Amino acid sequence: MGVLGLEKSFFELFDFDAEYAVDYVELDRRYRLLQQEFHPDRFAAEGDREQRVALQMSAFINEAYDTLKSPLKRAQYLLKLAGKDASGENTTNHDGEFLMQQIMLREQLEEVSEAPDAEVAIEELRESVEQNYEQMIEGFSTAYSKGDYTRATLLVARMQFLFKLLIEVERVEERLLDY
């Protein structure tokens, strides 16, 4: 069995430059190749040590793939590699404009089920949040590529909020549509 260097960055594992833009088709292709080589099922007949190493490598590959596939996780990971706090916990408290936007979006979400046409209202809210999320992704990409980590960190915090809000919108939508 070949052994992966678990100290590699996720970008190195997939042989990508450490940039925000990722070719998803190539990422999927390389993921399949790595999993073919290191999937634990391939080592079922091997000893305990080989099985344990294969399991560790497969978990590392899965974590790397999941991180690089997600715009939010990839942004957080890039900031972490740059030595920046990407938790978002310390950045939103000083962003008054975004705090007001958060309050407005949360109020919209709370009121959507009481709207005359709740299905239309939740869809409009979803589209609005998705557009904001896409803008944050583009903004992060620009800020990160310029080395503006302060701005990039702020945008990651906004991305985190919007990502969580999209999950909540989905839950409300499921409840409204009685999935």
Tab-separated table of N, CA, C and O in Angstrom, residues 14-128:
chain	number	residue	atom	x	y	z
A	14	PHE	N	-4.759	16.927	-3.389
A	14	PHE	CA	-5.443	16.856	-4.676
A	14	PHE	C	-4.633	17.489	-5.804
A	14	PHE	O	-5.133	17.620	-6.914
A	15	ASP	N	-3.399	17.866	-5.511
A	15	ASP	CA	-2.492	18.453	-6.498
A	15	ASP	C	-3.069	19.728	-7.119
A	15	ASP	O	-3.019	19.933	-8.328
A	16	PHE	N	-3.640	20.561	-6.258
A	16	PHE	CA	-4.149	21.870	-6.665
A	16	PHE	C	-3.284	22.943	-6.013
A	16	PHE	O	-2.715	22.726	-4.944
A	17	ASP	N	-3.252	24.109	-6.666
A	17	ASP	CA	-2.663	25.276	-6.021
A	17	ASP	C	-3.605	25.719	-4.907
A	17	ASP	O	-4.821	25.535	-5.009
A	18	ALA	N	-3.054	26.297	-3.859
A	18	ALA	CA	-3.881	26.778	-2.740
A	18	ALA	C	-4.562	28.083	-3.130
A	18	ALA	O	-4.156	29.176	-2.743
A	19	GLU	N	-5.620	27.959	-3.944
A	19	GLU	CA	-6.397	29.101	-4.421
A	19	GLU	C	-7.864	28.839	-4.133
A	19	GLU	O	-8.276	27.690	-3.965
A	20	TYR	N	-8.653	29.903	-4.130
A	20	TYR	CA	-10.068	29.719	-3.835
A	20	TYR	C	-10.796	29.011	-4.980
A	20	TYR	O	-11.633	28.145	-4.735
A	21	ALA	N	-10.479	29.356	-6.196
A	21	ALA	CA	-11.143	28.728	-7.337
A	21	ALA	C	-10.683	27.273	-7.457
A	21	ALA	O	-9.485	26.989	-7.407
A	22	VAL	N	-11.648	26.375	-7.578
A	22	VAL	CA	-11.350	24.951	-7.715
A	22	VAL	C	-12.147	24.400	-8.899
A	22	VAL	O	-13.324	24.722	-9.063
A	23	ASP	N	-11.509	23.608	-9.695
A	23	ASP	CA	-12.177	22.929	-10.810
A	23	ASP	C	-12.890	21.701	-10.226
A	23	ASP	O	-12.262	20.698	-9.899
A	24	TYR	N	-14.218	21.794	-10.089
A	24	TYR	CA	-14.981	20.728	-9.438
A	24	TYR	C	-14.940	19.408	-10.210
A	24	TYR	O	-14.945	18.342	-9.606
A	25	VAL	N	-14.895	19.490	-11.514
A	25	VAL	CA	-14.824	18.263	-12.318
A	25	VAL	C	-13.513	17.540	-12.031
A	25	VAL	O	-13.481	16.327	-11.812
A	26	GLU	N	-12.428	18.292	-12.010
A	26	GLU	CA	-11.125	17.707	-11.718
A	26	GLU	C	-11.049	17.237	-10.273
A	26	GLU	O	-10.455	16.182	-9.980
A	27	LEU	N	-11.645	17.980	-9.364
A	27	LEU	CA	-11.683	17.572	-7.957
A	27	LEU	C	-12.395	16.220	-7.821
A	27	LEU	O	-11.886	15.313	-7.153
A	28	ASP	N	-13.543	16.089	-8.474
A	28	ASP	CA	-14.288	14.819	-8.419
A	28	ASP	C	-13.449	13.676	-9.011
A	28	ASP	O	-13.422	12.574	-8.465
A	29	ARG	N	-12.783	13.948	-10.129
A	29	ARG	CA	-11.976	12.914	-10.787
A	29	ARG	C	-10.838	12.451	-9.872
A	29	ARG	O	-10.628	11.249	-9.679
A	30	ARG	N	-10.136	13.413	-9.297
A	30	ARG	CA	-9.006	13.058	-8.424
A	30	ARG	C	-9.484	12.361	-7.146
A	30	ARG	O	-8.802	11.488	-6.615
A	31	TYR	N	-10.644	12.764	-6.656
A	31	TYR	CA	-11.216	12.117	-5.469
A	31	TYR	C	-11.480	10.636	-5.756
A	31	TYR	O	-11.119	9.766	-4.956
A	32	ARG	N	-12.097	10.368	-6.886
A	32	ARG	CA	-12.384	8.962	-7.252
A	32	ARG	C	-11.087	8.154	-7.363
A	32	ARG	O	-11.020	7.021	-6.902
A	33	LEU	N	-10.070	8.756	-7.965
A	33	LEU	CA	-8.781	8.053	-8.093
A	33	LEU	C	-8.168	7.752	-6.725
A	33	LEU	O	-7.688	6.639	-6.483
A	34	LEU	N	-8.192	8.742	-5.847
A	34	LEU	CA	-7.627	8.534	-4.507
A	34	LEU	C	-8.419	7.485	-3.739
A	34	LEU	O	-7.838	6.631	-3.068
A	35	GLN	N	-9.733	7.544	-3.847
A	35	GLN	CA	-10.555	6.561	-3.127
A	35	GLN	C	-10.371	5.156	-3.704
A	35	GLN	O	-10.405	4.179	-2.968
A	36	GLN	N	-10.174	5.070	-5.007
A	36	GLN	CA	-9.908	3.754	-5.595
A	36	GLN	C	-8.630	3.165	-5.024
A	36	GLN	O	-8.534	1.976	-4.773
A	37	GLU	N	-7.649	4.026	-4.821
A	37	GLU	CA	-6.367	3.546	-4.329
A	37	GLU	C	-6.374	3.251	-2.836
A	37	GLU	O	-5.726	2.299	-2.385
A	38	PHE	N	-7.117	4.050	-2.058
A	38	PHE	CA	-6.998	3.938	-0.597
A	38	PHE	C	-8.283	3.537	0.113
A	38	PHE	O	-8.337	3.602	1.339
A	39	HIS	N	-9.320	3.138	-0.603
A	39	HIS	CA	-10.575	2.779	0.074
A	39	HIS	C	-10.335	1.583	1.001
A	39	HIS	O	-9.696	0.600	0.609
A	40	PRO	N	-10.841	1.659	2.222
A	40	PRO	CA	-10.607	0.576	3.197
A	40	PRO	C	-11.064	-0.814	2.731
A	40	PRO	O	-10.463	-1.815	3.140
A	41	ASP	N	-12.064	-0.877	1.877
A	41	ASP	CA	-12.521	-2.193	1.392
A	41	ASP	C	-11.423	-2.931	0.633
A	41	ASP	O	-11.403	-4.160	0.599
A	42	ARG	N	-10.521	-2.178	0.025
A	42	ARG	CA	-9.423	-2.800	-0.717
A	42	ARG	C	-8.440	-3.518	0.213
A	42	ARG	O	-7.643	-4.337	-0.231
A	43	PHE	N	-8.498	-3.204	1.497
A	43	PHE	CA	-7.533	-3.754	2.450
A	43	PHE	C	-8.196	-4.683	3.468
A	43	PHE	O	-7.627	-4.975	4.513
A	44	ALA	N	-9.392	-5.151	3.122
A	44	ALA	CA	-10.141	-6.009	4.052
A	44	ALA	C	-9.390	-7.296	4.374
A	44	ALA	O	-9.519	-7.832	5.475
A	45	ALA	N	-8.592	-7.781	3.441
A	45	ALA	CA	-7.864	-9.035	3.675
A	45	ALA	C	-6.485	-8.801	4.296
A	45	ALA	O	-5.768	-9.762	4.586
A	46	GLU	N	-6.119	-7.537	4.485
A	46	GLU	CA	-4.804	-7.204	5.050
A	46	GLU	C	-4.853	-7.265	6.580
A	46	GLU	O	-5.905	-7.462	7.175
A	47	GLY	N	-3.741	-7.039	7.199
A	47	GLY	CA	-3.649	-7.049	8.657
A	47	GLY	C	-4.314	-5.824	9.279
A	47	GLY	O	-4.716	-4.891	8.587
A	48	ASP	N	-4.405	-5.847	10.596
A	48	ASP	CA	-5.053	-4.753	11.329
A	48	ASP	C	-4.375	-3.411	11.071
A	48	ASP	O	-5.049	-2.395	10.898
A	49	ARG	N	-3.065	-3.396	11.062
A	49	ARG	CA	-2.338	-2.144	10.856
A	49	ARG	C	-2.658	-1.548	9.491
A	49	ARG	O	-2.947	-0.350	9.383
A	50	GLU	N	-2.618	-2.365	8.433
A	50	GLU	CA	-2.912	-1.872	7.081
A	50	GLU	C	-4.351	-1.374	6.983
A	50	GLU	O	-4.621	-0.356	6.340
A	51	GLN	N	-5.268	-2.077	7.623
A	51	GLN	CA	-6.673	-1.655	7.597
A	51	GLN	C	-6.841	-0.318	8.322
A	51	GLN	O	-7.579	0.553	7.868
A	52	ARG	N	-6.158	-0.175	9.445
A	52	ARG	CA	-6.261	1.063	10.221
A	52	ARG	C	-5.653	2.235	9.423
A	52	ARG	O	-6.226	3.318	9.370
A	53	VAL	N	-4.521	2.006	8.775
A	53	VAL	CA	-3.891	3.059	7.969
A	53	VAL	C	-4.796	3.417	6.786
A	53	VAL	O	-4.981	4.607	6.473
A	54	ALA	N	-5.375	2.424	6.143
A	54	ALA	CA	-6.283	2.684	5.015
A	54	ALA	C	-7.488	3.493	5.476
A	54	ALA	O	-7.940	4.419	4.775
A	55	LEU	N	-7.992	3.174	6.652
A	55	LEU	CA	-9.132	3.917	7.198
A	55	LEU	C	-8.753	5.371	7.470
A	55	LEU	O	-9.510	6.293	7.150
A	56	GLN	N	-7.563	5.592	8.025
A	56	GLN	CA	-7.092	6.962	8.280
A	56	GLN	C	-6.929	7.733	6.974
A	56	GLN	O	-7.315	8.888	6.873
A	57	MET	N	-6.354	7.091	5.989
A	57	MET	CA	-6.139	7.774	4.708
A	57	MET	C	-7.468	8.081	4.034
A	57	MET	O	-7.653	9.157	3.477
A	58	SER	N	-8.391	7.143	4.085
A	58	SER	CA	-9.705	7.375	3.482
A	58	SER	C	-10.422	8.519	4.185
A	58	SER	O	-11.036	9.375	3.530
A	59	ALA	N	-10.344	8.561	5.502
A	59	ALA	CA	-10.977	9.657	6.254
A	59	ALA	C	-10.333	10.996	5.886
A	59	ALA	O	-11.024	12.011	5.729
A	60	PHE	N	-9.005	11.001	5.738
A	60	PHE	CA	-8.282	12.220	5.350
A	60	PHE	C	-8.717	12.674	3.957
A	60	PHE	O	-8.980	13.858	3.729
A	61	ILE	N	-8.820	11.745	3.043
A	61	ILE	CA	-9.257	12.062	1.675
A	61	ILE	C	-10.680	12.618	1.696
A	61	ILE	O	-10.972	13.622	1.047
A	62	ASN	N	-11.552	11.993	2.464
A	62	ASN	CA	-12.952	12.458	2.535
A	62	ASN	C	-13.042	13.856	3.134
A	62	ASN	O	-13.798	14.701	2.640
A	63	GLU	N	-12.281	14.103	4.191
A	63	GLU	CA	-12.293	15.429	4.817
A	63	GLU	C	-11.765	16.481	3.841
A	63	GLU	O	-12.322	17.576	3.721
A	64	ALA	N	-10.699	16.152	3.142
A	64	ALA	CA	-10.127	17.084	2.171
A	64	ALA	C	-11.113	17.369	1.045
A	64	ALA	O	-11.322	18.530	0.661
A	65	TYR	N	-11.742	16.328	0.543
A	65	TYR	CA	-12.712	16.492	-0.553
A	65	TYR	C	-13.881	17.358	-0.090
A	65	TYR	O	-14.283	18.294	-0.779
A	66	ASP	N	-14.420	17.039	1.074
A	66	ASP	CA	-15.554	17.780	1.618
A	66	ASP	C	-15.194	19.253	1.806
A	66	ASP	O	-15.988	20.144	1.501
A	67	THR	N	-14.004	19.514	2.266
A	67	THR	CA	-13.554	20.889	2.488
A	67	THR	C	-13.383	21.636	1.170
A	67	THR	O	-13.846	22.763	1.021
A	68	LEU	N	-12.747	21.012	0.214
A	68	LEU	CA	-12.496	21.695	-1.057
A	68	LEU	C	-13.765	21.843	-1.886
A	68	LEU	O	-13.892	22.773	-2.676
A	69	LYS	N	-14.717	20.954	-1.699
A	69	LYS	CA	-15.969	20.999	-2.472
A	69	LYS	C	-16.880	22.128	-1.988
A	69	LYS	O	-17.632	22.701	-2.767
A	70	SER	N	-16.813	22.444	-0.701
A	70	SER	CA	-17.686	23.459	-0.105
A	70	SER	C	-17.051	24.849	-0.194
A	70	SER	O	-15.958	25.064	0.330
A	71	PRO	N	-17.746	25.816	-0.808
A	71	PRO	CA	-17.181	27.169	-0.860
A	71	PRO	C	-16.878	27.744	0.523
A	71	PRO	O	-15.845	28.395	0.703
A	72	LEU	N	-17.769	27.509	1.484
A	72	LEU	CA	-17.554	28.040	2.825
A	72	LEU	C	-16.381	27.346	3.514
A	72	LEU	O	-15.477	28.006	4.044
A	73	LYS	N	-16.372	26.029	3.507
A	73	LYS	CA	-15.284	25.303	4.173
A	73	LYS	C	-13.940	25.581	3.516
A	73	LYS	O	-12.918	25.685	4.191
A	74	ARG	N	-13.939	25.712	2.201
A	74	ARG	CA	-12.688	26.007	1.485
A	74	ARG	C	-12.166	27.385	1.888
A	74	ARG	O	-10.975	27.569	2.116
A	75	ALA	N	-13.070	28.358	1.987
A	75	ALA	CA	-12.670	29.703	2.407
A	75	ALA	C	-12.101	29.676	3.828
A	75	ALA	O	-11.055	30.279	4.099
A	76	GLN	N	-12.782	28.963	4.723
A	76	GLN	CA	-12.296	28.855	6.104
A	76	GLN	C	-10.923	28.169	6.138
A	76	GLN	O	-10.037	28.571	6.887
A	77	TYR	N	-10.773	27.145	5.336
A	77	TYR	CA	-9.519	26.402	5.312
A	77	TYR	C	-8.371	27.270	4.779
A	77	TYR	O	-7.265	27.252	5.331
A	78	LEU	N	-8.645	28.045	3.738
A	78	LEU	CA	-7.607	28.932	3.208
A	78	LEU	C	-7.170	29.956	4.254
A	78	LEU	O	-5.973	30.231	4.388
A	79	LEU	N	-8.133	30.488	4.987
A	79	LEU	CA	-7.773	31.449	6.041
A	79	LEU	C	-6.982	30.769	7.140
A	79	LEU	O	-6.028	31.337	7.678
A	80	LYS	N	-7.363	29.548	7.468
A	80	LYS	CA	-6.629	28.795	8.483
A	80	LYS	C	-5.188	28.572	8.025
A	80	LYS	O	-4.251	28.736	8.804
A	81	LEU	N	-5.005	28.213	6.756
A	81	LEU	CA	-3.656	28.036	6.224
A	81	LEU	C	-2.849	29.327	6.292
A	81	LEU	O	-1.627	29.298	6.444
A	82	ALA	N	-3.554	30.457	6.180
A	82	ALA	CA	-2.884	31.762	6.248
A	82	ALA	C	-2.701	32.216	7.693
A	82	ALA	O	-2.217	33.326	7.937
A	83	GLY	N	-3.117	31.367	8.645
A	83	GLY	CA	-2.946	31.706	10.057
A	83	GLY	C	-3.988	32.659	10.602
A	83	GLY	O	-3.768	33.325	11.610
A	84	LYS	N	-5.140	32.735	9.937
A	84	LYS	CA	-6.199	33.657	10.361
A	84	LYS	C	-7.337	32.886	11.033
A	84	LYS	O	-7.609	31.736	10.684
A	85	ASP	N	-8.009	33.551	11.964
A	85	ASP	CA	-9.161	32.967	12.645
A	85	ASP	C	-10.355	33.029	11.697
A	85	ASP	O	-10.817	34.106	11.345
A	86	ALA	N	-10.818	31.869	11.303
A	86	ALA	CA	-11.941	31.816	10.358
A	86	ALA	C	-13.217	31.355	11.041
A	86	ALA	O	-14.177	30.996	10.384
A	87	SER	N	-13.239	31.399	12.365
A	87	SER	CA	-14.428	30.928	13.073
A	87	SER	C	-15.609	31.876	12.897
A	87	SER	O	-16.750	31.469	13.006
A	88	GLY	N	-15.327	33.143	12.634
A	88	GLY	CA	-16.390	34.116	12.456
A	88	GLY	C	-16.977	34.620	13.755
A	88	GLY	O	-17.825	35.496	13.757
A	89	GLU	N	-16.536	34.079	14.877
A	89	GLU	CA	-17.122	34.442	16.159
A	89	GLU	C	-16.736	35.846	16.603
A	89	GLU	O	-17.470	36.486	17.326
A	90	ASN	N	-15.595	36.326	16.167
A	90	ASN	CA	-15.126	37.625	16.635
A	90	ASN	C	-15.269	38.731	15.602
A	90	ASN	O	-14.866	39.850	15.853
A	91	THR	N	-15.840	38.420	14.462
A	91	THR	CA	-15.876	39.429	13.407
A	91	THR	C	-17.240	40.075	13.241
A	91	THR	O	-17.323	41.249	12.923
A	92	THR	N	-18.326	39.315	13.444
A	92	THR	CA	-19.641	39.873	13.153
A	92	THR	C	-20.097	40.894	14.183
A	92	THR	O	-20.926	41.733	13.882
A	93	ASN	N	-19.544	40.838	15.405
A	93	ASN	CA	-19.979	41.777	16.434
A	93	ASN	C	-19.635	43.220	16.089
A	93	ASN	O	-20.252	44.139	16.583
A	94	HIS	N	-18.661	43.424	15.221
A	94	HIS	CA	-18.225	44.768	14.872
A	94	HIS	C	-18.724	45.186	13.492
A	94	HIS	O	-18.321	46.210	12.986
A	95	ASP	N	-19.577	44.399	12.909
A	95	ASP	CA	-20.077	44.652	11.565
A	95	ASP	C	-21.549	45.067	11.657
A	95	ASP	O	-22.448	44.267	11.464
A	96	GLY	N	-21.764	46.346	11.981
A	96	GLY	CA	-23.118	46.850	12.204
A	96	GLY	C	-24.048	46.672	11.021
A	96	GLY	O	-25.213	46.299	11.180
A	97	GLU	N	-23.534	46.921	9.840
A	97	GLU	CA	-24.352	46.782	8.633
A	97	GLU	C	-24.843	45.341	8.482
A	97	GLU	O	-26.025	45.095	8.212
A	98	PHE	N	-23.953	44.417	8.730
A	98	PHE	CA	-24.343	43.016	8.571
A	98	PHE	C	-25.260	42.568	9.708
A	98	PHE	O	-26.161	41.762	9.493
A	99	LEU	N	-25.042	43.092	10.894
A	99	LEU	CA	-25.947	42.768	12.004
A	99	LEU	C	-27.370	43.202	11.676
A	99	LEU	O	-28.332	42.472	11.947
A	100	MET	N	-27.530	44.371	11.083
A	100	MET	CA	-28.868	44.848	10.693
A	100	MET	C	-29.460	43.933	9.621
A	100	MET	O	-30.653	43.616	9.655
A	101	GLN	N	-28.636	43.491	8.683
A	101	GLN	CA	-29.109	42.584	7.639
A	101	GLN	C	-29.537	41.241	8.256
A	101	GLN	O	-30.553	40.675	7.862
A	102	GLN	N	-28.773	40.773	9.240
A	102	GLN	CA	-29.125	39.512	9.902
A	102	GLN	C	-30.494	39.627	10.574
A	102	GLN	O	-31.331	38.729	10.453
A	103	ILE	N	-30.702	40.725	11.273
A	103	ILE	CA	-31.985	40.930	11.965
A	103	ILE	C	-33.127	40.961	10.951
A	103	ILE	O	-34.160	40.312	11.144
A	104	MET	N	-32.937	41.693	9.864
A	104	MET	CA	-33.982	41.807	8.846
A	104	MET	C	-34.292	40.430	8.229
A	104	MET	O	-35.462	40.056	8.080
A	105	LEU	N	-33.257	39.664	7.906
A	105	LEU	CA	-33.480	38.354	7.283
A	105	LEU	C	-34.160	37.390	8.268
A	105	LEU	O	-35.036	36.614	7.877
A	106	ARG	N	-33.772	37.448	9.522
A	106	ARG	CA	-34.410	36.576	10.530
A	106	ARG	C	-35.882	36.947	10.716
A	106	ARG	O	-36.722	36.076	10.877
A	107	GLU	N	-36.175	38.242	10.701
A	107	GLU	CA	-37.571	38.673	10.808
A	107	GLU	C	-38.370	38.185	9.607
A	107	GLU	O	-39.505	37.724	9.755
A	108	GLN	N	-37.774	38.276	8.427
A	108	GLN	CA	-38.462	37.789	7.225
A	108	GLN	C	-38.757	36.298	7.341
A	108	GLN	O	-39.837	35.846	6.973
A	109	LEU	N	-37.797	35.559	7.852
A	109	LEU	CA	-37.988	34.117	7.997
A	109	LEU	C	-39.093	33.807	8.998
A	109	LEU	O	-39.907	32.905	8.770
A	110	GLU	N	-39.135	34.561	10.087
A	110	GLU	CA	-40.179	34.334	11.099
A	110	GLU	C	-41.563	34.665	10.566
A	110	GLU	O	-42.539	34.022	10.940
A	111	GLU	N	-41.639	35.660	9.687
A	111	GLU	CA	-42.929	36.127	9.187
A	111	GLU	C	-43.411	35.378	7.949
A	111	GLU	O	-44.569	35.507	7.565
A	112	VAL	N	-42.557	34.606	7.340
A	112	VAL	CA	-42.895	34.005	6.052
A	112	VAL	C	-44.092	33.057	6.142
A	112	VAL	O	-44.915	33.010	5.227
A	113	SER	N	-44.222	32.337	7.217
A	113	SER	CA	-45.319	31.365	7.297
A	113	SER	C	-46.674	32.051	7.454
A	113	SER	O	-47.711	31.435	7.240
A	114	GLU	N	-46.668	33.325	7.826
A	114	GLU	CA	-47.919	34.069	7.972
A	114	GLU	C	-48.244	34.901	6.731
A	114	GLU	O	-49.266	35.589	6.700
A	115	ALA	N	-47.403	34.852	5.729
A	115	ALA	CA	-47.631	35.605	4.496
A	115	ALA	C	-48.834	35.032	3.753
A	115	ALA	O	-49.116	33.834	3.852
A	116	PRO	N	-49.576	35.880	3.008
A	116	PRO	CA	-50.743	35.381	2.250
A	116	PRO	C	-50.386	34.211	1.332
A	116	PRO	O	-51.145	33.260	1.231
A	117	ASP	N	-49.255	34.293	0.665
A	117	ASP	CA	-48.775	33.172	-0.157
A	117	ASP	C	-47.404	32.761	0.378
A	117	ASP	O	-46.367	33.229	-0.100
A	118	ALA	N	-47.429	31.912	1.389
A	118	ALA	CA	-46.202	31.536	2.095
A	118	ALA	C	-45.183	30.856	1.182
A	118	ALA	O	-43.979	31.058	1.334
A	119	GLU	N	-45.658	30.068	0.222
A	119	GLU	CA	-44.731	29.374	-0.683
A	119	GLU	C	-43.939	30.376	-1.527
A	119	GLU	O	-42.734	30.213	-1.724
A	120	VAL	N	-44.601	31.386	-2.023
A	120	VAL	CA	-43.931	32.416	-2.820
A	120	VAL	C	-42.975	33.206	-1.924
A	120	VAL	O	-41.826	33.484	-2.304
A	121	ALA	N	-43.417	33.524	-0.734
A	121	ALA	CA	-42.592	34.302	0.185
A	121	ALA	C	-41.307	33.549	0.560
A	121	ALA	O	-40.224	34.140	0.583
A	122	ILE	N	-41.423	32.258	0.837
A	122	ILE	CA	-40.221	31.500	1.213
A	122	ILE	C	-39.282	31.348	0.021
A	122	ILE	O	-38.062	31.392	0.172
A	123	GLU	N	-39.844	31.194	-1.172
A	123	GLU	CA	-39.005	31.090	-2.369
A	123	GLU	C	-38.268	32.399	-2.628
A	123	GLU	O	-37.086	32.393	-2.981
A	124	GLU	N	-38.953	33.510	-2.454
A	124	GLU	CA	-38.295	34.814	-2.641
A	124	GLU	C	-37.187	35.015	-1.612
A	124	GLU	O	-36.125	35.533	-1.937
A	125	LEU	N	-37.458	34.603	-0.381
A	125	LEU	CA	-36.433	34.730	0.655
A	125	LEU	C	-35.234	33.848	0.328
A	125	LEU	O	-34.092	34.274	0.443
A	126	ARG	N	-35.504	32.628	-0.121
A	126	ARG	CA	-34.411	31.720	-0.490
A	126	ARG	C	-33.549	32.337	-1.596
A	126	ARG	O	-32.324	32.327	-1.506
A	127	GLU	N	-34.201	32.862	-2.621
A	127	GLU	CA	-33.456	33.460	-3.735
A	127	GLU	C	-32.607	34.646	-3.253
A	127	GLU	O	-31.458	34.805	-3.669
A	128	SER	N	-33.175	35.437	-2.373
A	128	SER	CA	-32.448	36.590	-1.847
A	128	SER	C	-31.211	36.152	-1.053
A	128	SER	O	-30.122	36.704	-1.229
